[in-house]
N, CA and C atoms as an extended XYZ file, in Angstrom:
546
Properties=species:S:1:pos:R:3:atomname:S:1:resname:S:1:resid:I:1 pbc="F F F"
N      -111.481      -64.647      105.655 N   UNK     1
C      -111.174      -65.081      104.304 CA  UNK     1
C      -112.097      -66.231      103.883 C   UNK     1
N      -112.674      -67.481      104.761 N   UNK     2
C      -113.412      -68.283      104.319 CA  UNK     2
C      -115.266      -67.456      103.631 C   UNK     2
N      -115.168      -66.697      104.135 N   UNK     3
C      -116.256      -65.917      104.082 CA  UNK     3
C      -116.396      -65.449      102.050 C   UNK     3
N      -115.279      -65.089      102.115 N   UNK     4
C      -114.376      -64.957      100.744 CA  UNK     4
C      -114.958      -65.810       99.829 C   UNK     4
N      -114.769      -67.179       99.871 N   UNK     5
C      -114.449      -67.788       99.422 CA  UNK     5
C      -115.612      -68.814       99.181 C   UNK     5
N      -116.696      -68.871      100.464 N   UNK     6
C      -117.958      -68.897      100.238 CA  UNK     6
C      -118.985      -68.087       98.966 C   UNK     6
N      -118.520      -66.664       99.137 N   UNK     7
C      -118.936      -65.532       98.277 CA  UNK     7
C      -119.128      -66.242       96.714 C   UNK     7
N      -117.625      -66.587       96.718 N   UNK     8
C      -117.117      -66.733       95.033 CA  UNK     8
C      -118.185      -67.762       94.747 C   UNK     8
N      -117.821      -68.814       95.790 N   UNK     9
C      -118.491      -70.373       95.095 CA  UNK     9
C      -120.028      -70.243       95.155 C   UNK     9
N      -120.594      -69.168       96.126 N   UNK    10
C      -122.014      -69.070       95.426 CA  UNK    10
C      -122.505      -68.232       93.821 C   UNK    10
N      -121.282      -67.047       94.109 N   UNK    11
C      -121.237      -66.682       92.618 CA  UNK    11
C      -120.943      -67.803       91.233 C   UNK    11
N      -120.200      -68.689       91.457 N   UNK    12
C      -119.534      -69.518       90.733 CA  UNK    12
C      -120.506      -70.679       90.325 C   UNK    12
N      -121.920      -71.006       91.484 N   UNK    13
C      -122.475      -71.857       91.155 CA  UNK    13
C      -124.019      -71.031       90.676 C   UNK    13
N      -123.932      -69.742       90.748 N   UNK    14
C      -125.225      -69.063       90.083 CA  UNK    14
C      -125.094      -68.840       88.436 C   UNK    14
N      -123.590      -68.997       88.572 N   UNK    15
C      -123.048      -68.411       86.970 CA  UNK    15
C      -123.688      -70.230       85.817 C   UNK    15
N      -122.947      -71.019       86.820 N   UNK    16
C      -123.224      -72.486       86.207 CA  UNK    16
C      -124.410      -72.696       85.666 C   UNK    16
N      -125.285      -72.350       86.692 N   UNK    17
C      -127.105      -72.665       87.098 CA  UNK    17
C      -127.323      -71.867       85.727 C   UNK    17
N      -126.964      -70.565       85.576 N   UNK    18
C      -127.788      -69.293       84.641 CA  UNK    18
C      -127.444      -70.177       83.327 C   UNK    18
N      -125.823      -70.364       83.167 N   UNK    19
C      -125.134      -71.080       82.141 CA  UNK    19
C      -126.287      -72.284       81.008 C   UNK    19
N      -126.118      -73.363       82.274 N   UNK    20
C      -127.020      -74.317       82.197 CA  UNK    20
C      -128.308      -74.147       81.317 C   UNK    20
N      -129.207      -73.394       82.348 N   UNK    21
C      -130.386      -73.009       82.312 CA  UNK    21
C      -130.534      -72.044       80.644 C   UNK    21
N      -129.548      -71.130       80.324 N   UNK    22
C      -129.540      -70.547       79.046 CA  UNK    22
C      -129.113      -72.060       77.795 C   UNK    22
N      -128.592      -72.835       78.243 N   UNK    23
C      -128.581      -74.143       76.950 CA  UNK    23
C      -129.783      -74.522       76.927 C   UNK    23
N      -130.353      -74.939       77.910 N   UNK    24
C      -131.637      -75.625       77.869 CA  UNK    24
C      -132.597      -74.700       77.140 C   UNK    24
N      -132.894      -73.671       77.502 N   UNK    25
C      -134.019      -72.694       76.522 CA  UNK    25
C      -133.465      -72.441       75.577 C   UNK    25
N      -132.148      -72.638       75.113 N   UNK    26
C      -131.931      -72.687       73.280 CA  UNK    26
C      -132.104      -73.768       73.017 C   UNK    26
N      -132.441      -74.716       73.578 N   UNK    27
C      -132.281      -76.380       73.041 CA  UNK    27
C      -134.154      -76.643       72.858 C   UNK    27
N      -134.209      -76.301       73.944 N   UNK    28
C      -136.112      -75.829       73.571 CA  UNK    28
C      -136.770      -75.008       72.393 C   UNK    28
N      -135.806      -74.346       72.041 N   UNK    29
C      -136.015      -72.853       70.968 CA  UNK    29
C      -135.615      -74.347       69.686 C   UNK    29
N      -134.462      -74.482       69.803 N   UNK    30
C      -134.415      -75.552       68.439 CA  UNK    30
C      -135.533      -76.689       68.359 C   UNK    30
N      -136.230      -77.149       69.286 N   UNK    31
C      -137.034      -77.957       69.515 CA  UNK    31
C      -138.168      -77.250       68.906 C   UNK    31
N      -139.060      -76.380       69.315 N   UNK    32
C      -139.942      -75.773       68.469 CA  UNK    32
C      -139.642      -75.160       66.864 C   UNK    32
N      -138.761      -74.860       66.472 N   UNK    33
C      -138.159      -74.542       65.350 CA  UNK    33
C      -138.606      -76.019       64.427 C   UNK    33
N      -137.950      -77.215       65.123 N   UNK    34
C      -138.019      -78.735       64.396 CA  UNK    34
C      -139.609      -78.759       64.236 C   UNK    34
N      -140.389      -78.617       65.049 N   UNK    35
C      -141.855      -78.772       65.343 CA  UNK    35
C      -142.577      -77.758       64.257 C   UNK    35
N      -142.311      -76.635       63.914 N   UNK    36
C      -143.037      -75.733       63.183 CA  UNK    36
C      -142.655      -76.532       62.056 C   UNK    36
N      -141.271      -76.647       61.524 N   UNK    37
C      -140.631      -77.094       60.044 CA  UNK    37
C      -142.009      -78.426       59.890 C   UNK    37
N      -141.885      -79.559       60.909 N   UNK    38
C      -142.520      -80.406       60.506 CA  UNK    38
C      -143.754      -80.655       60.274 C   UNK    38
N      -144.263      -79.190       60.781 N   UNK    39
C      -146.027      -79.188       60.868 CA  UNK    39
C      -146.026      -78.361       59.603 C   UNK    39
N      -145.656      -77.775       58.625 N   UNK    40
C      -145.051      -77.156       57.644 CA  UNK    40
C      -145.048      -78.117       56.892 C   UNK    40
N      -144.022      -79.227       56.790 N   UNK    41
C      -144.042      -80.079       55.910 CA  UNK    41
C      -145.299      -81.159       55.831 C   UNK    41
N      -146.068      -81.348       56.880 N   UNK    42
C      -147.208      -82.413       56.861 CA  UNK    42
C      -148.104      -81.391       55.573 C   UNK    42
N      -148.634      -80.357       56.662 N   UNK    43
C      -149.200      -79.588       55.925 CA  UNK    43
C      -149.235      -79.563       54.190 C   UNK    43
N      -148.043      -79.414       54.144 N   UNK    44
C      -147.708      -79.157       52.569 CA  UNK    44
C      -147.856      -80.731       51.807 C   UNK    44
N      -147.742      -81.635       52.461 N   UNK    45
C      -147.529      -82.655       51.441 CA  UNK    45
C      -149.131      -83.400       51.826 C   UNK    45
N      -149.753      -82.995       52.512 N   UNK    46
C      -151.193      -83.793       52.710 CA  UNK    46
C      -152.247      -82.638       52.300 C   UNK    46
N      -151.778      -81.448       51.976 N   UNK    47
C      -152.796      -80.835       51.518 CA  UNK    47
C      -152.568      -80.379       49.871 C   UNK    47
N      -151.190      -80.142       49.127 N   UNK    48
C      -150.746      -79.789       47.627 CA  UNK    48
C      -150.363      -80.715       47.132 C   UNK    48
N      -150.654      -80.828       45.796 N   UNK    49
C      -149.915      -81.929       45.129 CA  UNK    49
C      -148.448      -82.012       45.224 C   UNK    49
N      -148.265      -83.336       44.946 N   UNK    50
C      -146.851      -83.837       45.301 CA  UNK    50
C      -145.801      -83.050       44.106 C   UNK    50
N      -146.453      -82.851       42.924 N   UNK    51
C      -145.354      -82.074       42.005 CA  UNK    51
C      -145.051      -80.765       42.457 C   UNK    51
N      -146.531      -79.873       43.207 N   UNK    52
C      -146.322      -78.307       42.943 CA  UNK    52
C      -145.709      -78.300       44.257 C   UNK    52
N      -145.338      -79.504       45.841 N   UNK    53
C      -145.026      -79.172       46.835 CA  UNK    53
C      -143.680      -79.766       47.276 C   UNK    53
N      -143.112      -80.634       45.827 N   UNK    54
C      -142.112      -81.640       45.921 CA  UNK    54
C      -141.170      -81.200       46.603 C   UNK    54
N      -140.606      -79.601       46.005 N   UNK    55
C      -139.430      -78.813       46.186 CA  UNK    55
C      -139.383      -78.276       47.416 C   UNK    55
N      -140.518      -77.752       48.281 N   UNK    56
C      -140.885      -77.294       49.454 CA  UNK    56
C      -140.775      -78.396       50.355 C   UNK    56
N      -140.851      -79.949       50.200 N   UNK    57
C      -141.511      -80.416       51.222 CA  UNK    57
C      -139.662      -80.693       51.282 C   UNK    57
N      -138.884      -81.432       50.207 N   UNK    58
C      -137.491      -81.625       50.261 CA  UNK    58
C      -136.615      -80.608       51.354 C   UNK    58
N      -136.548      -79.035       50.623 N   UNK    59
C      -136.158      -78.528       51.255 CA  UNK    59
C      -136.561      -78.331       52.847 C   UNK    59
N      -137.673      -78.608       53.221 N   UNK    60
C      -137.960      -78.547       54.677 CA  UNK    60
C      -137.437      -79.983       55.506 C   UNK    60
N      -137.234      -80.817       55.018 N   UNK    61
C      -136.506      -82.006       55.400 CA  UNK    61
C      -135.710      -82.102       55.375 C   UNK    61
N      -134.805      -81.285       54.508 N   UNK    62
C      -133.235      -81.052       54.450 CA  UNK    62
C      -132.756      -80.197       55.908 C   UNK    62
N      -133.611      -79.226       55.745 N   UNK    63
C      -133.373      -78.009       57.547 CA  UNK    63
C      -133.693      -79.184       58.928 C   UNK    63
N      -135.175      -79.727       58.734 N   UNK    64
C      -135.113      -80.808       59.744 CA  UNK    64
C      -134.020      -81.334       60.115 C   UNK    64
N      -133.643      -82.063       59.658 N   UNK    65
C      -132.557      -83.157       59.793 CA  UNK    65
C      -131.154      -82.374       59.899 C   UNK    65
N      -130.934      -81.084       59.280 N   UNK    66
C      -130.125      -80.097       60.240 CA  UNK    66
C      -130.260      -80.104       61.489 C   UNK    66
N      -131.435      -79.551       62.064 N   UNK    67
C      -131.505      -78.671       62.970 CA  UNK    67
C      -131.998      -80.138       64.370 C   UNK    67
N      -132.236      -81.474       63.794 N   UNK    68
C      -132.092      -82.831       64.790 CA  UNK    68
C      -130.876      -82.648       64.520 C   UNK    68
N      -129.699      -82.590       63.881 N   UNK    69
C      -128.291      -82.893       64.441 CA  UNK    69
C      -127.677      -81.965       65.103 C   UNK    69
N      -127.862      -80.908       65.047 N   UNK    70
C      -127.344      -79.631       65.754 CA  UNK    70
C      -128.567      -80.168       67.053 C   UNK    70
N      -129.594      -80.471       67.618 N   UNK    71
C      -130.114      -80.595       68.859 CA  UNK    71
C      -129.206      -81.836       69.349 C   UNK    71
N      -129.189      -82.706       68.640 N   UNK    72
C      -127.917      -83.846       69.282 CA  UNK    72
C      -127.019      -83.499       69.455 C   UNK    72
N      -126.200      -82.435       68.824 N   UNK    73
C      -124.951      -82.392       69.329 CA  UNK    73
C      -125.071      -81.240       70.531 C   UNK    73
N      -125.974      -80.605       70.703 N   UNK    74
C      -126.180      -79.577       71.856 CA  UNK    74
C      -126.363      -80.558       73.013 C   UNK    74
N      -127.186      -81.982       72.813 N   UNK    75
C      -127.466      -82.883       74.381 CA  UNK    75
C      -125.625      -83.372       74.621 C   UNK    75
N      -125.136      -83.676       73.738 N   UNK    76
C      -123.837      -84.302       73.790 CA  UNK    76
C      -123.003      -83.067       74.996 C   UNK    76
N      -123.382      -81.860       74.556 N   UNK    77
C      -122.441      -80.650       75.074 CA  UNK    77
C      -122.954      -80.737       76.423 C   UNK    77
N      -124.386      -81.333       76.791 N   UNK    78
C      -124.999      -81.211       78.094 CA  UNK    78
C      -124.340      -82.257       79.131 C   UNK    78
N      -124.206      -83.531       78.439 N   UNK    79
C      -124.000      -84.444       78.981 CA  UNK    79
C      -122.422      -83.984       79.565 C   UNK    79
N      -121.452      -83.808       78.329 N   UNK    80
C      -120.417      -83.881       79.119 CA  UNK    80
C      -120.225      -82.245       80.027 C   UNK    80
N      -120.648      -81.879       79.736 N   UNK    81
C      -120.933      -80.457       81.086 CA  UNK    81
C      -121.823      -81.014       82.540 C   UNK    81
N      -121.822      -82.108       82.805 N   UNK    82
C      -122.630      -83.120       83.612 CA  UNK    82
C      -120.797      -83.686       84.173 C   UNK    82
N      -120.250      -83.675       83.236 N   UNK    83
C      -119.279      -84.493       83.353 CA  UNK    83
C      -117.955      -83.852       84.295 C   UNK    83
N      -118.041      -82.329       83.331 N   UNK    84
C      -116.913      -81.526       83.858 CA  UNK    84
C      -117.460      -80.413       84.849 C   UNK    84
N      -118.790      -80.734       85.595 N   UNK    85
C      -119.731      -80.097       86.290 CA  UNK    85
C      -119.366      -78.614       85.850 C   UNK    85
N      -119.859      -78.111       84.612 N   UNK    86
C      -120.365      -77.065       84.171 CA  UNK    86
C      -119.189      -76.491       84.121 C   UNK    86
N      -117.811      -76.090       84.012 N   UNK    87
C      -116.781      -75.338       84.304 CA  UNK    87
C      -117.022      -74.231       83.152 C   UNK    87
N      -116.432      -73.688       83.298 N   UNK    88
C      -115.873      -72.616       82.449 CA  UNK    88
C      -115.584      -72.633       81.088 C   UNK    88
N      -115.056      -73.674       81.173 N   UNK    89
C      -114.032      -73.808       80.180 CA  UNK    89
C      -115.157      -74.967       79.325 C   UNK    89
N      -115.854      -75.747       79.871 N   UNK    90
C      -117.315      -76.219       79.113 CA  UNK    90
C      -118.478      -74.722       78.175 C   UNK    90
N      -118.351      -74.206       79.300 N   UNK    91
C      -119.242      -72.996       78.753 CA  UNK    91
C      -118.662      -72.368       77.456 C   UNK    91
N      -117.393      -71.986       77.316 N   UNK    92
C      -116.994      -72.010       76.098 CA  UNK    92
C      -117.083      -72.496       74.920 C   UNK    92
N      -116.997      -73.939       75.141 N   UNK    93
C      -117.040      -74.809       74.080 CA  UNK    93
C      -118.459      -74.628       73.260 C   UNK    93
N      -119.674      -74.887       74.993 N   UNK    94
C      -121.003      -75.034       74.754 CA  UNK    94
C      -121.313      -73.302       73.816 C   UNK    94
N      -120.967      -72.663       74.643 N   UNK    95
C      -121.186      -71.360       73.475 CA  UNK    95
C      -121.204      -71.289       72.281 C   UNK    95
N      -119.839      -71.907       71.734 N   UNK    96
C      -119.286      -72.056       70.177 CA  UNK    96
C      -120.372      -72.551       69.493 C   UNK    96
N      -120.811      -73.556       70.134 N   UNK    97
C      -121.413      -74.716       69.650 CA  UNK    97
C      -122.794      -74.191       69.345 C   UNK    97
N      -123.127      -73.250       70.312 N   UNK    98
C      -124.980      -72.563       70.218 CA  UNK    98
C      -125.041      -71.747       69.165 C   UNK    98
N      -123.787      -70.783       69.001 N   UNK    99
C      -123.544      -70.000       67.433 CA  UNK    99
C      -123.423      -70.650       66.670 C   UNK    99
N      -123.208      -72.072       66.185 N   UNK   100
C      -122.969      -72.291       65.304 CA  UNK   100
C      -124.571      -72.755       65.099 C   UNK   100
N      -125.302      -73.347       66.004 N   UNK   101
C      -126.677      -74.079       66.123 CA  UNK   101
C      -127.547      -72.590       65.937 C   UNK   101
N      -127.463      -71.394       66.060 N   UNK   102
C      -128.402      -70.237       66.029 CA  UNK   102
C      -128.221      -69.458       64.482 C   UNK   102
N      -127.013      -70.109       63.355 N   UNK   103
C      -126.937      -69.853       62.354 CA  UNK   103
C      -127.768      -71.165       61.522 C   UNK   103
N      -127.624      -72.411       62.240 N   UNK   104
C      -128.568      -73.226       61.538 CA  UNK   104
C      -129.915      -72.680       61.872 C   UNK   104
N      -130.231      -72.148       63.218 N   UNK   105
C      -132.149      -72.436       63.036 CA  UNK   105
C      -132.129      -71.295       62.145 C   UNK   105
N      -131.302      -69.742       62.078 N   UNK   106
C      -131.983      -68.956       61.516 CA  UNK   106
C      -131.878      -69.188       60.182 C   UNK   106
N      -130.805      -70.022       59.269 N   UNK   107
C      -131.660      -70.523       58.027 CA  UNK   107
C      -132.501      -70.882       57.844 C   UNK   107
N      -133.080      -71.891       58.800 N   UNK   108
C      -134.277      -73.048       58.707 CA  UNK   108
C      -135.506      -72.186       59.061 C   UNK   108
N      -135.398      -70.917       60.010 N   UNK   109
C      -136.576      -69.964       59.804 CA  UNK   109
C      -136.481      -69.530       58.249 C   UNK   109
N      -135.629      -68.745       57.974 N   UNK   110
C      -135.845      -68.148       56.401 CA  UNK   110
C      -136.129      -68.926       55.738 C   UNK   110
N      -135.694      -70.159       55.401 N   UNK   111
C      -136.658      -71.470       54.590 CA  UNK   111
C      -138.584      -71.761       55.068 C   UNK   111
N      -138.713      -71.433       56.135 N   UNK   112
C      -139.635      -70.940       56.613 CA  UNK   112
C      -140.716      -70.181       56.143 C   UNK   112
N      -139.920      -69.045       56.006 N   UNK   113
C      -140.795      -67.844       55.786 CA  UNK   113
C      -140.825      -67.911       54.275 C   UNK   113
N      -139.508      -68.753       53.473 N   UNK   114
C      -139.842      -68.607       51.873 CA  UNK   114
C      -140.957      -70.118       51.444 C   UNK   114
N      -141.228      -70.705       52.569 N   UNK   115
C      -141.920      -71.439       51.795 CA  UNK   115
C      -143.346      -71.392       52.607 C   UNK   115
N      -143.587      -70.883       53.097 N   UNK   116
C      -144.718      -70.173       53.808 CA  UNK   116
C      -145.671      -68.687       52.577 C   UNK   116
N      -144.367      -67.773       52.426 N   UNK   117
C      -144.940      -66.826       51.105 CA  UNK   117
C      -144.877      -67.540       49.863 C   UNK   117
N      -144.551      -69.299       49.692 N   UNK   118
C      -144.915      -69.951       48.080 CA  UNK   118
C      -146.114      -70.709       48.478 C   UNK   118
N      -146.274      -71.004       49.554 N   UNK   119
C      -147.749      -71.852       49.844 CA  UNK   119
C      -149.041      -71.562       48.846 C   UNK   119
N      -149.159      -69.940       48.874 N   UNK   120
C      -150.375      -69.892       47.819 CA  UNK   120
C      -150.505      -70.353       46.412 C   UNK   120
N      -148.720      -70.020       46.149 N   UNK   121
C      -148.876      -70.596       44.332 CA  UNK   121
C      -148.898      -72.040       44.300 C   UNK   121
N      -148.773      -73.128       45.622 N   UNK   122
C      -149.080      -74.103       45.142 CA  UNK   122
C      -150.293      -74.751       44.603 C   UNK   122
N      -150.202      -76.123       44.428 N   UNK   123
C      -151.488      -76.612       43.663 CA  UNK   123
C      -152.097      -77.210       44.343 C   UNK   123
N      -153.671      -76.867       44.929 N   UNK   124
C      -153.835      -77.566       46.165 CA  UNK   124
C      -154.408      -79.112       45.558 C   UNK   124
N      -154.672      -80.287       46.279 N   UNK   125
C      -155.568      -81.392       45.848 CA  UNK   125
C      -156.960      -80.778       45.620 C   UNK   125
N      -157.549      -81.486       44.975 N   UNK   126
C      -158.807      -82.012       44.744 CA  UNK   126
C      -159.477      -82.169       45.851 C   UNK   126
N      -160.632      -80.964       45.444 N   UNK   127
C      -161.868      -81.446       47.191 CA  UNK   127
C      -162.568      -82.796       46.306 C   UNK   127
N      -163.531      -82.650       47.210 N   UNK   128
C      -164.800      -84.044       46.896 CA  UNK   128
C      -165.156      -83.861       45.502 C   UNK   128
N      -165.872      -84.548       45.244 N   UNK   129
C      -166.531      -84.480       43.862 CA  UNK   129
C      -167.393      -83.229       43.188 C   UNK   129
N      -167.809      -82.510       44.182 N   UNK   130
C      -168.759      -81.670       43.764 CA  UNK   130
C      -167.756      -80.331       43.985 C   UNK   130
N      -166.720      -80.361       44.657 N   UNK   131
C      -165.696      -79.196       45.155 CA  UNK   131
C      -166.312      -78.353       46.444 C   UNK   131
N      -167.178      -78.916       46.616 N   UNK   132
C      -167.464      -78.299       48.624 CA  UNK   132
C      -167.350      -79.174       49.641 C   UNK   132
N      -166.970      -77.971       50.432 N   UNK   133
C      -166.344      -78.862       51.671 CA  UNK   133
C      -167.413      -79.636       52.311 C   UNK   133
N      -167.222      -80.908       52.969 N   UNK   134
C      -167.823      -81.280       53.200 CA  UNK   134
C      -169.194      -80.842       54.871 C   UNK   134
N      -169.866      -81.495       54.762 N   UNK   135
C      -171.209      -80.617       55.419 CA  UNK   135
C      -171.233      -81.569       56.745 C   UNK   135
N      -171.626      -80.220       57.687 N   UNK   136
C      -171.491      -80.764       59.211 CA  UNK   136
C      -172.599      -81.810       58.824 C   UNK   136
N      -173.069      -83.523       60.285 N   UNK   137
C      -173.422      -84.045       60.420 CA  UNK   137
C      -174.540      -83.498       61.196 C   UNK   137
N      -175.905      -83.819       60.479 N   UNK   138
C      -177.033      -83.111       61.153 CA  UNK   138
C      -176.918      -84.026       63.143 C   UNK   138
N      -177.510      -82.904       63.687 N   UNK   139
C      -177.919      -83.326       65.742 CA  UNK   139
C      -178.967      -84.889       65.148 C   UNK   139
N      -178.416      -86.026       65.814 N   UNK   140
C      -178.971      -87.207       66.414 CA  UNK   140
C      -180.244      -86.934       67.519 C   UNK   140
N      -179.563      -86.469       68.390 N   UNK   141
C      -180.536      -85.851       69.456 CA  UNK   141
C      -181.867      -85.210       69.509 C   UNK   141
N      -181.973      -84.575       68.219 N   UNK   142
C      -183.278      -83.416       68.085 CA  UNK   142
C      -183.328      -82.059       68.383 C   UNK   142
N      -182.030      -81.638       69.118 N   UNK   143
C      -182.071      -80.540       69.669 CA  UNK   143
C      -181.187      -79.652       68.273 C   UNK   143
N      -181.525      -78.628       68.204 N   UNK   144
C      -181.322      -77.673       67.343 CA  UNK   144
C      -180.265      -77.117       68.059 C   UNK   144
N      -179.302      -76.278       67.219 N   UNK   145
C      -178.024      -75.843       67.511 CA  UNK   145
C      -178.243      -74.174       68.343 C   UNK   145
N      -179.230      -73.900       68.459 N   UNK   146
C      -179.624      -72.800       68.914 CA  UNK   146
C      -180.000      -72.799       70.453 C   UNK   146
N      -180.899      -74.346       70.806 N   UNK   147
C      -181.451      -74.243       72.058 CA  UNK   147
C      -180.943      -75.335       73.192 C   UNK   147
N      -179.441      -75.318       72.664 N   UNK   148
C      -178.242      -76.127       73.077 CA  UNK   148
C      -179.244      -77.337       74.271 C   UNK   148
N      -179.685      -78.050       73.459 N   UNK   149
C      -180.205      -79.568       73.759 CA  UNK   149
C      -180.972      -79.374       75.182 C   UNK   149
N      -181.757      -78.559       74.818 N   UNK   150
C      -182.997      -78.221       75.861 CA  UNK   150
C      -184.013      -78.471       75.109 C   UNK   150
N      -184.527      -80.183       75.112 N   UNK   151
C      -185.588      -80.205       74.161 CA  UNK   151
C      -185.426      -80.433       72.791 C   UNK   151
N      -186.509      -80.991       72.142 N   UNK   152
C      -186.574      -80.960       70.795 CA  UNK   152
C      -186.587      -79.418       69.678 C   UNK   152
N      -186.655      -79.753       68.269 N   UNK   153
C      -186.863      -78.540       67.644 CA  UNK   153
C      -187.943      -77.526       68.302 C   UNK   153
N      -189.175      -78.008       68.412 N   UNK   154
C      -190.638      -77.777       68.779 CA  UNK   154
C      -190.434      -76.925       69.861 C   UNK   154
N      -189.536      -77.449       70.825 N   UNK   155
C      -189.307      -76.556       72.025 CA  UNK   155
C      -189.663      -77.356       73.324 C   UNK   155
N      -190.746      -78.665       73.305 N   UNK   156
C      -191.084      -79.359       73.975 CA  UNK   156
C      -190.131      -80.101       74.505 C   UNK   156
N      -190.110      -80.874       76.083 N   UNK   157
C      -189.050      -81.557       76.071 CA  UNK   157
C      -189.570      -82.697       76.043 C   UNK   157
N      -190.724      -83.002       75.578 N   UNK   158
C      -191.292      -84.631       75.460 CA  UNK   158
C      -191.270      -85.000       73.971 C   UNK   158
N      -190.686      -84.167       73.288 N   UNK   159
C      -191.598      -84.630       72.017 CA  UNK   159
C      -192.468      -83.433       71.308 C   UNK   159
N      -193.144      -82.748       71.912 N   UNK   160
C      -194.042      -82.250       71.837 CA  UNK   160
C      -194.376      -80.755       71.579 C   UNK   160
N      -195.243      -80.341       71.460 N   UNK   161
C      -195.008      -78.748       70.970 CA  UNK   161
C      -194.769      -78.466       72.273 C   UNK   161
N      -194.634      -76.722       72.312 N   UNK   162
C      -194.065      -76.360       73.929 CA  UNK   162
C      -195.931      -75.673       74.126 C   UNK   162
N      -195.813      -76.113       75.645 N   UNK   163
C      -196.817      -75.314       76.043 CA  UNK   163
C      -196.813      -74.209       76.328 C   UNK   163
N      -195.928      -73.170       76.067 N   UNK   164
C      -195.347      -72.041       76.271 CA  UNK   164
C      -196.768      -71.270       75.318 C   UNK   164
N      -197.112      -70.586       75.805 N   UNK   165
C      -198.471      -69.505       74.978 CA  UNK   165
C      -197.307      -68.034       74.436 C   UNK   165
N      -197.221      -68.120       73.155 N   UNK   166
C      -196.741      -66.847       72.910 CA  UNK   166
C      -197.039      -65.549       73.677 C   UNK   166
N      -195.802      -64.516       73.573 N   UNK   167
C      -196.261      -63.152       74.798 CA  UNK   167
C      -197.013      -62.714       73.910 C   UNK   167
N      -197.987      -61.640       74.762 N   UNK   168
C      -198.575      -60.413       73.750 CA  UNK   168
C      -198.522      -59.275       73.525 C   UNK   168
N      -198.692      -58.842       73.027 N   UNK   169
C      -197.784      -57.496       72.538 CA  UNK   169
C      -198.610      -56.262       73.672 C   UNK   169
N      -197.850      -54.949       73.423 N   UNK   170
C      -198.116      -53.881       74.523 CA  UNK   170
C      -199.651      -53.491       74.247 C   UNK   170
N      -200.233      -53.580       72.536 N   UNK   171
C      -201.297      -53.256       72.024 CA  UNK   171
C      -202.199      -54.260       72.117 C   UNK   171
N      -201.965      -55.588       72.561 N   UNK   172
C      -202.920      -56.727       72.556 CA  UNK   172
C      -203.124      -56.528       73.976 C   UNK   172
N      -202.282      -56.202       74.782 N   UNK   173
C      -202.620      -56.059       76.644 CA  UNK   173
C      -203.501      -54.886       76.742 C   UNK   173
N      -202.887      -53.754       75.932 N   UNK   174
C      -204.357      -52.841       76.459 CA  UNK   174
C      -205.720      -53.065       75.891 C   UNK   174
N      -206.137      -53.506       74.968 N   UNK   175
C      -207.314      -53.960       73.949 CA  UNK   175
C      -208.206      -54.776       75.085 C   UNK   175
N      -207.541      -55.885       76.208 N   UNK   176
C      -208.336      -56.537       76.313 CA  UNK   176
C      -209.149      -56.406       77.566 C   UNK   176
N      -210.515      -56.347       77.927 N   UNK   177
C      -210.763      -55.674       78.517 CA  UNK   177
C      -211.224      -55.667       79.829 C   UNK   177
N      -210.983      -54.827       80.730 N   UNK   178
C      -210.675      -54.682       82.214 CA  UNK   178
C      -212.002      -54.920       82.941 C   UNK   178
N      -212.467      -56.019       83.833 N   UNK   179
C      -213.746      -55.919       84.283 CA  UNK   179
C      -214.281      -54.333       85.274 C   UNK   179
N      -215.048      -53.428       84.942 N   UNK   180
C      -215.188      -52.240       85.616 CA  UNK   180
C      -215.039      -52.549       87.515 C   UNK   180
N      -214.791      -51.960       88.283 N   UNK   181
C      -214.996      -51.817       89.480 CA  UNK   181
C      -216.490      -51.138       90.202 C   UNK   181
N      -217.334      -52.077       90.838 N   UNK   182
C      -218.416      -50.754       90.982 CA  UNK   182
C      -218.335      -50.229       92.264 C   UNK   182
């Protein structure tokens, strides 16, 4: 019978572990969810004007600050499952608690995706003065972007032209001419 009973409590502590381990990768899942919203909202308010992105950037700060209180109250569920070492009757609670947190992120995706398909009608800022983007910084070095800093433009690595003698072609090699054998 102890054998028994061993059985259960390794079953009992794989169930905990899986338990556990499934909060944490939804608590990670809400964590990237917060991270997209906010790279979303930088985006939008450092690249469109503040009138055409006002409504977008609000509403994405409104889901934020959802979806940080639903991640706080998921560490709260961790902690005291620390407390009541994972029981059963924690897992329950913690469950409730993830449905209610998996109806917040999937609003905060669909806010997402609707302000992701309005991005184009916004109004973007003002480029530079002339309206082009601005222009890479010419090589310091001398080396041309082609002969990845082997040398100057020229080809030389002193400075200098290359002493390299151009090849000659298949019609310039036979033309030139062969001293006879006697």
């Amino acid at each position: 019978i102890p054998a028994d009973k061993d059985d259960n409590k390794t079953k009992d502590d794989a169930a905990k572990a899986q338990n556990k381990d499934h909060l944490r990768k939804f608590m990670e899942s809400v964590l990237k969810t917060v991270t997209k919203l906010k790279q979303l909202k930088r985006d939008i308010s450092t690249n469109y004007t503040e009138a055409s992105g006002e409504k977008s950037v609000k509403l994405l700060a409104e889901h934020i600050g959802k979806l940080e209180k639903e991640y706080d109250t998921l560490q709260e569920e961790v902690a005291s499952g620390e407390n009541s070492g994972f029981d059963g009757a924690w897992w329950s609670g913690a469950s409730a608690k993830m449905k209610i947190s998996t109806f917040v992120c999937s609003c905060a995706s669909a806010t997402e995706v609707k302000v992701r398909k309005d991005k184009p009608f916004l109004e973007k800022l003002a480029d530079d003065d002339d309206g082009e983007k601005p222009r890479k910084r010419p090589r310091t070095d001398g080396s041309s972007k082609n002969n990845h800093g082997k040398g100057d433009a020229n080809g030389g690595s002193d400075g200098t032209k290359s002493d390299r003698r151009p090849k000659k072609s298949k019609k310039e090699k036979k033309d030139v001419a062969k001293p006879k054998r006697k």
